[in-house]
Coordinates of C-alpha atoms in Angstrom, one line a residue:
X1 CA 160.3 124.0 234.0
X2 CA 159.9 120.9 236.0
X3 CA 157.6 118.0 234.6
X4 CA 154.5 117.2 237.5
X5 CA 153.1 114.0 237.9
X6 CA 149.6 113.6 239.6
X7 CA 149.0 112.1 242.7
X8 CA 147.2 109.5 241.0
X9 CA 149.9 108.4 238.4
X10 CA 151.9 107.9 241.3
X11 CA 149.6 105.6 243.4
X12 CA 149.4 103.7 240.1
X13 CA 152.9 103.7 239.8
X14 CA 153.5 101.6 243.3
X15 CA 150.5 99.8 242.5
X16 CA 152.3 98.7 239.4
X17 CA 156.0 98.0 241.0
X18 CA 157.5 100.3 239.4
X19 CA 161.0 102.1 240.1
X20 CA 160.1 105.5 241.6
X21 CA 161.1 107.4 244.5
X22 CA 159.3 110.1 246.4
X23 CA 161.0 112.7 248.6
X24 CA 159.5 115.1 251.0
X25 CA 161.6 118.4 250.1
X26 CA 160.6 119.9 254.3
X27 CA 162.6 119.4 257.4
X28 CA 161.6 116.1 259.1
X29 CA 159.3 117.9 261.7
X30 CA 156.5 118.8 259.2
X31 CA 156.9 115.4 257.2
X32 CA 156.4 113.7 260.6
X33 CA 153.6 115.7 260.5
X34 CA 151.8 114.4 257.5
X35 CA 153.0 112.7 254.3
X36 CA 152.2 109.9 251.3
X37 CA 153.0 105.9 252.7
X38 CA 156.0 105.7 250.5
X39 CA 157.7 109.5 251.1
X40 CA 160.7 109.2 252.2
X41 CA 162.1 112.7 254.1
X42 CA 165.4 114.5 252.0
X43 CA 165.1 117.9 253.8
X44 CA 166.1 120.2 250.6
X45 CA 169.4 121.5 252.5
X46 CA 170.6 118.2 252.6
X47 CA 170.2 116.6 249.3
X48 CA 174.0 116.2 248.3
X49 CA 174.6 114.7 251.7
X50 CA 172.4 111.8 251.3
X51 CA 170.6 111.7 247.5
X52 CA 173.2 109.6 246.0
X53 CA 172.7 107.0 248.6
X54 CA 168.6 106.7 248.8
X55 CA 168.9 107.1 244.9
X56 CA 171.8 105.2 243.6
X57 CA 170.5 105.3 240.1
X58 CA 170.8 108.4 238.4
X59 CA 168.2 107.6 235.7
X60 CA 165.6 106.3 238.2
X61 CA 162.0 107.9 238.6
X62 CA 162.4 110.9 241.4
X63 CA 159.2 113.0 242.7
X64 CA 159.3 115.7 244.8
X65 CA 157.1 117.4 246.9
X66 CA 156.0 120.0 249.4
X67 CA 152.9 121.7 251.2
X68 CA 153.1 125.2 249.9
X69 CA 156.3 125.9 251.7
X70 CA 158.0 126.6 248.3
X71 CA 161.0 124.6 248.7
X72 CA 160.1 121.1 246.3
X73 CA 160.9 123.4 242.9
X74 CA 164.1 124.6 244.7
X75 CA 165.0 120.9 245.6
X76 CA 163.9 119.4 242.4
X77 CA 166.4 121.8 240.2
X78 CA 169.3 120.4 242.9
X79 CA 168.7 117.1 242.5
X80 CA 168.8 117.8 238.6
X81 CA 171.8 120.1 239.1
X82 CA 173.4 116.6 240.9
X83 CA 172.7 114.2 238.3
X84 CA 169.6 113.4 238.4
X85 CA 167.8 112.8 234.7
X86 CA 164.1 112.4 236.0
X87 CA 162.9 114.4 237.9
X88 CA 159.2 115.3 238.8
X89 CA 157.2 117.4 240.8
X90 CA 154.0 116.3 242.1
X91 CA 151.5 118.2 241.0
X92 CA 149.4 120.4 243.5
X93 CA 151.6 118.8 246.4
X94 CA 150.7 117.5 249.6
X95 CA 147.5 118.9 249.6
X96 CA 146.3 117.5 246.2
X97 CA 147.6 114.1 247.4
X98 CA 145.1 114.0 250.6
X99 CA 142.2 114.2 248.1
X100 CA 143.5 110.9 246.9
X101 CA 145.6 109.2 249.1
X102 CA 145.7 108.8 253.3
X103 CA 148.3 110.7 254.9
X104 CA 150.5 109.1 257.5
X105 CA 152.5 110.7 260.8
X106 CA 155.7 110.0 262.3
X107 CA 158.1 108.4 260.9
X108 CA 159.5 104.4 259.5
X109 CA 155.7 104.2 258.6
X110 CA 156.1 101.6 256.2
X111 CA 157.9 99.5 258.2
X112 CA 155.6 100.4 261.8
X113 CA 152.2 99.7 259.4
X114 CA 154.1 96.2 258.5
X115 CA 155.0 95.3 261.9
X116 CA 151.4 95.8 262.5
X117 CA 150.2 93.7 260.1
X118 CA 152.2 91.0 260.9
X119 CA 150.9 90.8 264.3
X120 CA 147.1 91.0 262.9
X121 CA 147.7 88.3 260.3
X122 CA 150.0 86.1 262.5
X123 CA 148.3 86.6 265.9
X124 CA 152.4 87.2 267.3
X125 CA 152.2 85.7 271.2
X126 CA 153.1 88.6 273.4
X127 CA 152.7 89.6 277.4
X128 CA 152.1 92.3 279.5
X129 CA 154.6 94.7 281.2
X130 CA 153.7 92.9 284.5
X131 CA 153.2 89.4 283.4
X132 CA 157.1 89.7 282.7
X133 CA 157.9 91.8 285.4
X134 CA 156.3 88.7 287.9
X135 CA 158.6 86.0 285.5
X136 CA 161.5 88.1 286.4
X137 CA 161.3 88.9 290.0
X138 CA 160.0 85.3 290.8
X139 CA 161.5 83.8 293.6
X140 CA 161.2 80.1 292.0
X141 CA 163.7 82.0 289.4
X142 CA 161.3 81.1 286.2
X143 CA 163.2 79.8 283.2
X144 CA 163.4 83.1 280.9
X145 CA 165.2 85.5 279.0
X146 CA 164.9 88.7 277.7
X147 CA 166.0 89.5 274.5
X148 CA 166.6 93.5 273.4
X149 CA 166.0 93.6 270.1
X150 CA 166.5 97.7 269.5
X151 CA 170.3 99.3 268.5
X152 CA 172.9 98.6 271.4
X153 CA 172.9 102.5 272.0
X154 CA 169.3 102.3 272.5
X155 CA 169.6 99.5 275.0
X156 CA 172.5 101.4 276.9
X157 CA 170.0 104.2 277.8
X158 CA 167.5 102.3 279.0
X159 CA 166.4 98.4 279.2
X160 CA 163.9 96.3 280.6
X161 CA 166.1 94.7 283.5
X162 CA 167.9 91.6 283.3
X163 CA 167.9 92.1 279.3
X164 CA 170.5 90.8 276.8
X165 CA 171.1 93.5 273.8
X166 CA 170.1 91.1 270.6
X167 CA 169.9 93.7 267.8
X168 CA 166.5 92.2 265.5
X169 CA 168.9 90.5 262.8
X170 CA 171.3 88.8 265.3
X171 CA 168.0 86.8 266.7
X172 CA 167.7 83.8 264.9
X173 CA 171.3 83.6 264.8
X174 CA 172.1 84.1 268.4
X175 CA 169.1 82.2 270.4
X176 CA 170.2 79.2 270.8
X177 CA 173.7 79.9 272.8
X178 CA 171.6 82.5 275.2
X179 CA 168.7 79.9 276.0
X180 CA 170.2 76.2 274.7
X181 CA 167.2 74.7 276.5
X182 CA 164.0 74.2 274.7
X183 CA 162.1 74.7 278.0
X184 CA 163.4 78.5 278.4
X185 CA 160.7 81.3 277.8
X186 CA 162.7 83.7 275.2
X187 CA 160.8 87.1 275.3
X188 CA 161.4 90.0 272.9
X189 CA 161.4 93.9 273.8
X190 CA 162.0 96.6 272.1
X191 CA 160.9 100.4 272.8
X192 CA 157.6 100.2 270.9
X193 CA 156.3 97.5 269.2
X194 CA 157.4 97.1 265.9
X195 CA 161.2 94.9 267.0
X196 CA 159.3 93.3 269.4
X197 CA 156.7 91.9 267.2
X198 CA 158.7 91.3 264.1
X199 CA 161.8 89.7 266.2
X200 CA 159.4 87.3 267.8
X201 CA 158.1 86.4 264.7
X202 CA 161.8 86.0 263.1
X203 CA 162.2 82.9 266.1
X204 CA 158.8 81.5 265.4
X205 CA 159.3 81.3 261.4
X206 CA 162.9 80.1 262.6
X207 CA 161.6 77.0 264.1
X208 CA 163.1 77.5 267.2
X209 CA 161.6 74.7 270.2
X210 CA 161.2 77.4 272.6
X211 CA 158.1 79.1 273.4
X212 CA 158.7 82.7 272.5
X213 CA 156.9 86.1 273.0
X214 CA 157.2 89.6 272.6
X215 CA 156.9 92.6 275.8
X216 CA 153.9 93.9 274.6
X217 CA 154.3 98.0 273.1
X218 CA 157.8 97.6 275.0
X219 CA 159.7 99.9 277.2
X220 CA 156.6 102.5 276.5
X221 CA 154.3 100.1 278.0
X222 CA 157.0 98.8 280.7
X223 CA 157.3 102.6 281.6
X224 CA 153.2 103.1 281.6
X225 CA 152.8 100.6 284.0
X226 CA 154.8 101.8 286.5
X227 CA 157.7 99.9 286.4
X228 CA 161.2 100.7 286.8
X229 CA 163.8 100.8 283.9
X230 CA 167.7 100.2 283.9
X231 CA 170.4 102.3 282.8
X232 CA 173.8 101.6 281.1
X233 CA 173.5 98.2 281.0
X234 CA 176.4 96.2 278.9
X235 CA 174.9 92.5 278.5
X236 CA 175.8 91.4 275.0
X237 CA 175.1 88.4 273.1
X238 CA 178.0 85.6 272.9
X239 CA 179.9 84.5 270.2
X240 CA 178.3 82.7 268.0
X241 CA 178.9 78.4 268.7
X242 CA 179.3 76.2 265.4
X243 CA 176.2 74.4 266.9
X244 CA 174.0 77.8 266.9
X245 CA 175.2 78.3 263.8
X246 CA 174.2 75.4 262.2
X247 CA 170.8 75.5 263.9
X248 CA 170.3 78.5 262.9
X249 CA 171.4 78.4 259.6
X250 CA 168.8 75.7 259.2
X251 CA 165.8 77.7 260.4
X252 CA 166.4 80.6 258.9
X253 CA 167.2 79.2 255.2
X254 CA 163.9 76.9 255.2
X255 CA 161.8 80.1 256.1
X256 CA 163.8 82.1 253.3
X257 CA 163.0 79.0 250.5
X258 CA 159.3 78.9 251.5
X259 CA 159.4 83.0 250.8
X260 CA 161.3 82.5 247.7
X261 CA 164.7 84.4 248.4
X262 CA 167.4 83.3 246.0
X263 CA 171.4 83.2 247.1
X264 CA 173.7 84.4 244.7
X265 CA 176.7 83.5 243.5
X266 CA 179.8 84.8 242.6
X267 CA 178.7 84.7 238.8
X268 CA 174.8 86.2 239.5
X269 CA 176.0 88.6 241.5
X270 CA 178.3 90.0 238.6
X271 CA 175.5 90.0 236.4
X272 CA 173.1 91.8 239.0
X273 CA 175.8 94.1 239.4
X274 CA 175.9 94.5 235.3
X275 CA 171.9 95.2 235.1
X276 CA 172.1 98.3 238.1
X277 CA 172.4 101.4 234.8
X278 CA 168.8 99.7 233.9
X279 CA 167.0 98.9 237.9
X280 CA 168.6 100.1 240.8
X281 CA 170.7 97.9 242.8
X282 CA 171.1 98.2 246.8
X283 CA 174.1 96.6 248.3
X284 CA 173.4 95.8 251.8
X285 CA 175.6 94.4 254.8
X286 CA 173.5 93.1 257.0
X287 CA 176.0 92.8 259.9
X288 CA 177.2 94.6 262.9
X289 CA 178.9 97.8 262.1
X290 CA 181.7 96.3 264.4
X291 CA 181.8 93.2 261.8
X292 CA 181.6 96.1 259.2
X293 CA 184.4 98.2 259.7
X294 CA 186.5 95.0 260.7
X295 CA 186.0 94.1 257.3
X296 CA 183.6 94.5 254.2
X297 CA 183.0 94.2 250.8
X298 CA 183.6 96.9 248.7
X299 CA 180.2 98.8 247.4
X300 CA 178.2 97.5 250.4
X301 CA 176.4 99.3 252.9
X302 CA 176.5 99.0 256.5
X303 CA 172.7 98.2 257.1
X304 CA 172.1 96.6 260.4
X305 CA 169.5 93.9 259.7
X306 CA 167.2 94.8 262.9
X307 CA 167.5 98.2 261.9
X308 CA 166.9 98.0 257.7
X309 CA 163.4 95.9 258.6
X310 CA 162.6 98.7 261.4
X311 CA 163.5 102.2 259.2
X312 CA 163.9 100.7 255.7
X313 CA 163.0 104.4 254.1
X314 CA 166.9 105.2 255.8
X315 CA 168.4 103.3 253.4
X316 CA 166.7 102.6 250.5
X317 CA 164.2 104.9 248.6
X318 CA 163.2 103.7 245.2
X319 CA 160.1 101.7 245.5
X320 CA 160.7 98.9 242.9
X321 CA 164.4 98.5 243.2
X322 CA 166.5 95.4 244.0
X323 CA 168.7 94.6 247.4
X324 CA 171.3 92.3 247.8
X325 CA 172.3 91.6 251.3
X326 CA 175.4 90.3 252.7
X327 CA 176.1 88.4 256.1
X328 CA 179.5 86.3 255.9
X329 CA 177.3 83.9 258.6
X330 CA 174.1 84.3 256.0
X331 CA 171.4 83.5 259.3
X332 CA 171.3 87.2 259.1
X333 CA 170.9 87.9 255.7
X334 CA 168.2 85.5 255.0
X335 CA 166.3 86.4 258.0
X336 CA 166.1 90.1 256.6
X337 CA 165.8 88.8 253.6
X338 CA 162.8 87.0 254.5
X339 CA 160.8 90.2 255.6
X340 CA 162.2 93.0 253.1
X341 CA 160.3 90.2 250.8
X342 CA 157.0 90.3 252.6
X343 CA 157.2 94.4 252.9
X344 CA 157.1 93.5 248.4
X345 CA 161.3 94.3 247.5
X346 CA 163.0 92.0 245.5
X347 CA 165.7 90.7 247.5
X348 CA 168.8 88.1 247.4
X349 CA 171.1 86.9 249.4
X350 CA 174.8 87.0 248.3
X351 CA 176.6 83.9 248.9
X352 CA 179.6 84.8 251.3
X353 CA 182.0 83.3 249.0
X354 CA 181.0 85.2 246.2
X355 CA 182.7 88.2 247.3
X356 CA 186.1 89.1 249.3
X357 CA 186.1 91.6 252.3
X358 CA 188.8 93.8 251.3
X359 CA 187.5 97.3 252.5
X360 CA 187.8 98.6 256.2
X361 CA 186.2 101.4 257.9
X362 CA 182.7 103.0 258.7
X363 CA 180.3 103.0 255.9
X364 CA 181.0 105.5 253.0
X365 CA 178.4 107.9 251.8
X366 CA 178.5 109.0 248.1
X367 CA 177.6 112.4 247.3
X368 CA 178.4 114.9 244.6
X369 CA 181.9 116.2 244.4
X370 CA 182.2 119.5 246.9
X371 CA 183.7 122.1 244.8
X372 CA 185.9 124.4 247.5
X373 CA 186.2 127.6 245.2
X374 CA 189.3 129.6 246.3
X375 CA 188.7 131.6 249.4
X376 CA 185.4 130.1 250.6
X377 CA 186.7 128.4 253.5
X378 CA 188.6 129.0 256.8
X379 CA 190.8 127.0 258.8
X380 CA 189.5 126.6 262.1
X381 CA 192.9 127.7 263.7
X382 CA 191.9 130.9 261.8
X383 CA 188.4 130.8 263.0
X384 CA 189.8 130.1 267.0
X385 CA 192.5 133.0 266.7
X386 CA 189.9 135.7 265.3
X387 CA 186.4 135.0 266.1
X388 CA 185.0 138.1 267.6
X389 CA 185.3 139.3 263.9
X390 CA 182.6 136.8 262.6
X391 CA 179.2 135.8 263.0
X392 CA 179.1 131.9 263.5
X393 CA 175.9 130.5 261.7
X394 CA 175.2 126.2 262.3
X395 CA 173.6 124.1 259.8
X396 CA 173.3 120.9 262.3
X397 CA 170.5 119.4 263.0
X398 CA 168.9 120.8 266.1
X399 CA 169.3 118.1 268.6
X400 CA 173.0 118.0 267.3
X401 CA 173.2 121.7 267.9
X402 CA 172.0 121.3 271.4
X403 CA 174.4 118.9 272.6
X404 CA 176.9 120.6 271.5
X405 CA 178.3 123.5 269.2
X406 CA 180.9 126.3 269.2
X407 CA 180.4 128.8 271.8
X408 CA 178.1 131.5 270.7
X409 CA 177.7 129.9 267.7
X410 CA 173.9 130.6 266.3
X411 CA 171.5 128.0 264.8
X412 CA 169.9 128.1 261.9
X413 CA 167.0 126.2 260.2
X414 CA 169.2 125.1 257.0
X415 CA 165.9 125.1 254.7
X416 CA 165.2 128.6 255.3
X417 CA 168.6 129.8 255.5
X418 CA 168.5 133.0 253.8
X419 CA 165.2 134.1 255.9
X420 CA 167.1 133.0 259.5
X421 CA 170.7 134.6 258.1
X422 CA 168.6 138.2 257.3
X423 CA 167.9 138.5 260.9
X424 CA 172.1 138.9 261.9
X425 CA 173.9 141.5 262.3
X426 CA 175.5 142.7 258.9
X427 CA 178.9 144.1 259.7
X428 CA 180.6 140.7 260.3
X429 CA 181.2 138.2 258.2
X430 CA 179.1 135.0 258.2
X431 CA 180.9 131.5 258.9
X432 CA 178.4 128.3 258.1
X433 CA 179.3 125.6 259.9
X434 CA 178.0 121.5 259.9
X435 CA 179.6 118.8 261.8
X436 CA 181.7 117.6 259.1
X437 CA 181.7 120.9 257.2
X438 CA 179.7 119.1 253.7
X439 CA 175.9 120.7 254.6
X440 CA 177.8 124.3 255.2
X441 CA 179.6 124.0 251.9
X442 CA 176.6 122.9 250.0
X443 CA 174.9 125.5 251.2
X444 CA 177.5 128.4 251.2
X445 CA 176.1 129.9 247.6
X446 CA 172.6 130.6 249.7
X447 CA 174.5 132.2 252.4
X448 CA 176.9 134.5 250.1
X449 CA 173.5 135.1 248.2
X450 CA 171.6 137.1 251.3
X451 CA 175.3 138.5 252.9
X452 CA 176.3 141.4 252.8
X453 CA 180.4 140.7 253.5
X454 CA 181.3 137.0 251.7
X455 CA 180.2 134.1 253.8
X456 CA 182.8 131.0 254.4
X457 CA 182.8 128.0 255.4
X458 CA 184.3 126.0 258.5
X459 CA 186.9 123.6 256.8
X460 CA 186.3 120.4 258.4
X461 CA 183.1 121.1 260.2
X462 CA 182.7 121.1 263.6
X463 CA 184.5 118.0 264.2
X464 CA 187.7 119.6 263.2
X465 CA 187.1 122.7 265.3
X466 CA 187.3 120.5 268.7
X467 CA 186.1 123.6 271.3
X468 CA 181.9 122.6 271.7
X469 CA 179.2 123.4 274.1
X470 CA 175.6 122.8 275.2
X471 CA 175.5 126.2 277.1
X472 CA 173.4 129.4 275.7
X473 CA 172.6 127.6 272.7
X474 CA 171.2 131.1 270.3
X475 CA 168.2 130.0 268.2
X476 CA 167.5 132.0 264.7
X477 CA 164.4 130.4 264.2
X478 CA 162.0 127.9 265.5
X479 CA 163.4 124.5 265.5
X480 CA 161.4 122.8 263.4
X481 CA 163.8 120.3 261.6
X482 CA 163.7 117.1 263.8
X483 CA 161.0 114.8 265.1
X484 CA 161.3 114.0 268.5
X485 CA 160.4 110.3 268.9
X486 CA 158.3 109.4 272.2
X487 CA 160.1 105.6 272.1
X488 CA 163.5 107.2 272.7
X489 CA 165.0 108.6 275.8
X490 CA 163.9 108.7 278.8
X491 CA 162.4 112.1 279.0
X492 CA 159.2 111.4 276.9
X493 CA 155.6 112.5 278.5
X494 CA 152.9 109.6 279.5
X495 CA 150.3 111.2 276.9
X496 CA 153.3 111.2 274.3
X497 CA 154.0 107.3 274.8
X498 CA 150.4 106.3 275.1
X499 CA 150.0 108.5 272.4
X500 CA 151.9 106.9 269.6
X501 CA 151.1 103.4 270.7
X502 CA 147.5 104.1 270.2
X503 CA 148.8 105.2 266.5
X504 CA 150.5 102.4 266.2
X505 CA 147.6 100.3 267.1
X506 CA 145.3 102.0 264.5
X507 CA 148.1 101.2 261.6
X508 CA 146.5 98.4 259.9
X509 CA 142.9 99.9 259.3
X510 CA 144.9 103.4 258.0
X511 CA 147.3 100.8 255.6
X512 CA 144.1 99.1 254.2
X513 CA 142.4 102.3 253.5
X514 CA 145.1 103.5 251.6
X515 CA 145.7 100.4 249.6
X516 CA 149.2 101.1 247.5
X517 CA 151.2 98.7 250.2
X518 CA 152.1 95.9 248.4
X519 CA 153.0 93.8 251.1
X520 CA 152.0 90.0 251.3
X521 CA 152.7 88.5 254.9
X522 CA 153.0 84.9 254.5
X523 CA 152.2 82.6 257.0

């Protein structure tokens, strides 16, 4: 049996700043749906893939939950079965915690309800969709610029024209080589409002001379007005000027001394590193995953600044928990720094000459070991030369799925696998496939559980397989896995967008309702 801890014991627990992580057990539609401030979404099929990571600390305090659906025991004994030495259900679920606690929708809450709060307690400057839209298309050619602050990829599908991408972090550090004169109007977009309003705050509490302001609710509310968006744009910021840098450096390390955010040396960070069996420890790089793969430090993350203020639940999941962050230009560093503080997590900044970038390469993922028992796997040269003798089954996540997966390959819902795989035909043998073949092997026990002839796995995924398609995509359930945001895309309904902005809007009063938050915005 699994210990339970109440919903109240909890709350008291975040309340308290304790270590503890919770972890919503469903697929990320119904935990968009409704969930606790502080759940973070670890879909039970994919809890090798990415536990290690939110967790890093095997002996920290885990709580796991669901709304009925039966899977938070299931996930609970896997996390156990991966290490984990404390692990907890919460009692009664998600419906015993909305007789003590406000539920939230979407997703990033904590961060969205913090953007939010920001702007109420610091009264950000911001401007309409049209007051910008005049600045840009006037014929006196008015002294602005306009800063993207979302993920380049973002700003490739769609951008506020004449827009620079500016990813949050690389802000402070890059203003003052895009607008060098004090007398240029720098305004902040992003697709929403959270990067707007918490990247033209970043410049304000940087000092810089310039008068700055965000696009207010974004490309949504550039869109809602009628106006007309760009596609595939490629404007980047410059490299950075030893000038910038030094300005920069001097903004952004007098905000982080007023907040408190220590840098760390070579001999702190050793000891921080020595303390992580007793309080978990996240290692952080801050920097472009460009600047990442060039080069890194070994145990760091690739965390994107912008990005780790915007969706901090992606990365880290133990409330209470330490992060270190690393930026070999430190601007960066210390403006994250500066709000992961105010959202209430302990954070330093590691000096960049207390460690040596010796590792290359995208960011590494830890996981359990993947145990490959004889047999359970086929090549996909195999796979190619006999298909018609299998059944094809895919573990990806929907949208994945849909842009692109073997041909007449069938999706599956990965948490209710062995109700979705009943539903095939028995007389061919079952091959579970995932893009990089790690969710099909974790899962391959389910599969051989329900099957009537062995299930395999695709060795390497889907990735290794090569042949993919979008066309007569075969759906074994309802796709319920994913949470389609109404900031991304371009496809996204007017109710949708107008929608979540009134949501956003409505944060703050929701946040002080629930009251476990924690977070002190400093002026």
């Amino acid at each position: 049996m699994v210990e339970q801890i109440s919903a109240r014991a909890l709350r008291a627990l975040w309340r308290a700043g304790e270590e503890v992580a919770l972890f919503d057990a469903r697929e990320e539609g119904p935990f968009s749906r409704a969930h606790p401030f502080f759940a973070v979404s670890l879909p039970f099929a994919e809890i090798e893939a990415k536990a290690y990571e939110l967790a890093p600390r095997l002996s920290a305090k885990i709580v796991v939950y669901d709304d009925g659906e039966g899977v938070a025991e299931r996930a609970a004994h896997r996390l156990i079965d991966a290490g984990y030495r404390d692990v907890a259900l919460l009692e009664g679920g998600l419906a015993a915690y909305r007789q003590v606690g406000e539920l939230f929708c979407d997703v990033n809450v904590v961060s969205k309800a913090f953007g939010e709060l920001v702007e109420s307690i610091r009264h950000t400057p911001s401007l309409s969709a049209r007051e910008i839209d005049r600045l840009i298309h006037d014929g006196a050619g008015a002294d602005a610029v306009v800063l993207d602050a979302r993920r380049y990829e973002e700003y490739r599908t769609m951008s506020i024209p004449t827009a620079v991408s500016v990813p949050g972090a690389e802000l402070a550090l890059r203003v003052f080589d895009i607008a060098p004169s004090p007398d240029t109007l720098v305004i902040v977009n992003c697709a929403g409002r959270t990067r707007s309003i918490i990247g033209t705050q970043s410049l304000i509490d940087a000092a810089i001379p310039n008068r700055v302001a965000a696009l207010r609710n974004g490309t949504i509310g550039w869109t809602l007005d009628g106006l007309a968006l760009d596609r595939g744009q490629e404007r980047r910021f410059p490299s950075i000027s030893r000038e910038a840098h030094a300005r920069a450096l001097g903004g952004t390390r007098a905000r982080a001394a007023r907040l408190g955010v220590a840098t760390l040396d070579a001999a702190a960070f050793q000891a921080a590193l020595a303390d992580r069996d007793r309080r978990t420890l996240y290692l952080l790089d801050v920097r472009s995953p460009e600047e990442y793969a060039a080069s890194h430090a070994s145990g760091f993350r690739s965390a994107p600044g912008g990005q780790l203020v915007q969706a901090t639940d992606e990365w880290v999941a133990v409330r209470g928990a330490k992060i270190i962050l690393y930026d070999d230009l430190e601007a960066r560093a210390l403006s994250t720094a500066s709000w992961l503080t105010q959202l209430g997590w302990e954070t330093a900044v590691l000096a960049p000459d207390a460690v040596a970038a010796t590792d290359v390469g995208p960011s590494p993922w830890a996981r359990p070991p993947i145990i490959v028992a004889p047999g359970s796997t086929i090549s996909p040269n195999e796979l190619a030369a006999r298909r018609d003798q299998f059944v094809i089954v895919d573990l990806s996540r929907s949208p994945v799925y849909r842009a692109g997966h073997i041909p007449g390959a069938f999706w599956a819902a990965a948490a209710h696998l062995e109700r979705d795989l009943s539903t095939l035909p028995s007389d061919k043998q079952i091959v579970l496939v995932s893009p990089d073949g790690g969710t099909a092997l974790d899962n391959l026990a389910r599969a051989q559980s329900v099957s009537a002839l062995s299930a395999v796995a695709l060795a390497g995924g889907t990735q290794a397989f090569g042949e993919v398609t979008a066309e007569n995509p075969q759906w074994l359930g309802e796709p319920d896995d994913s949470y389609k945001r109404p900031y991304e895309g371009v496809d996204n309904s007017r109710d949708a967008m107008q929608a979540y902005i009134d949501w956003e809007l409505q944060l703050v009063a929701q946040l002080a309702n629930d009251g476990v938050a924690n977070f002190h915005v400093v002026r």
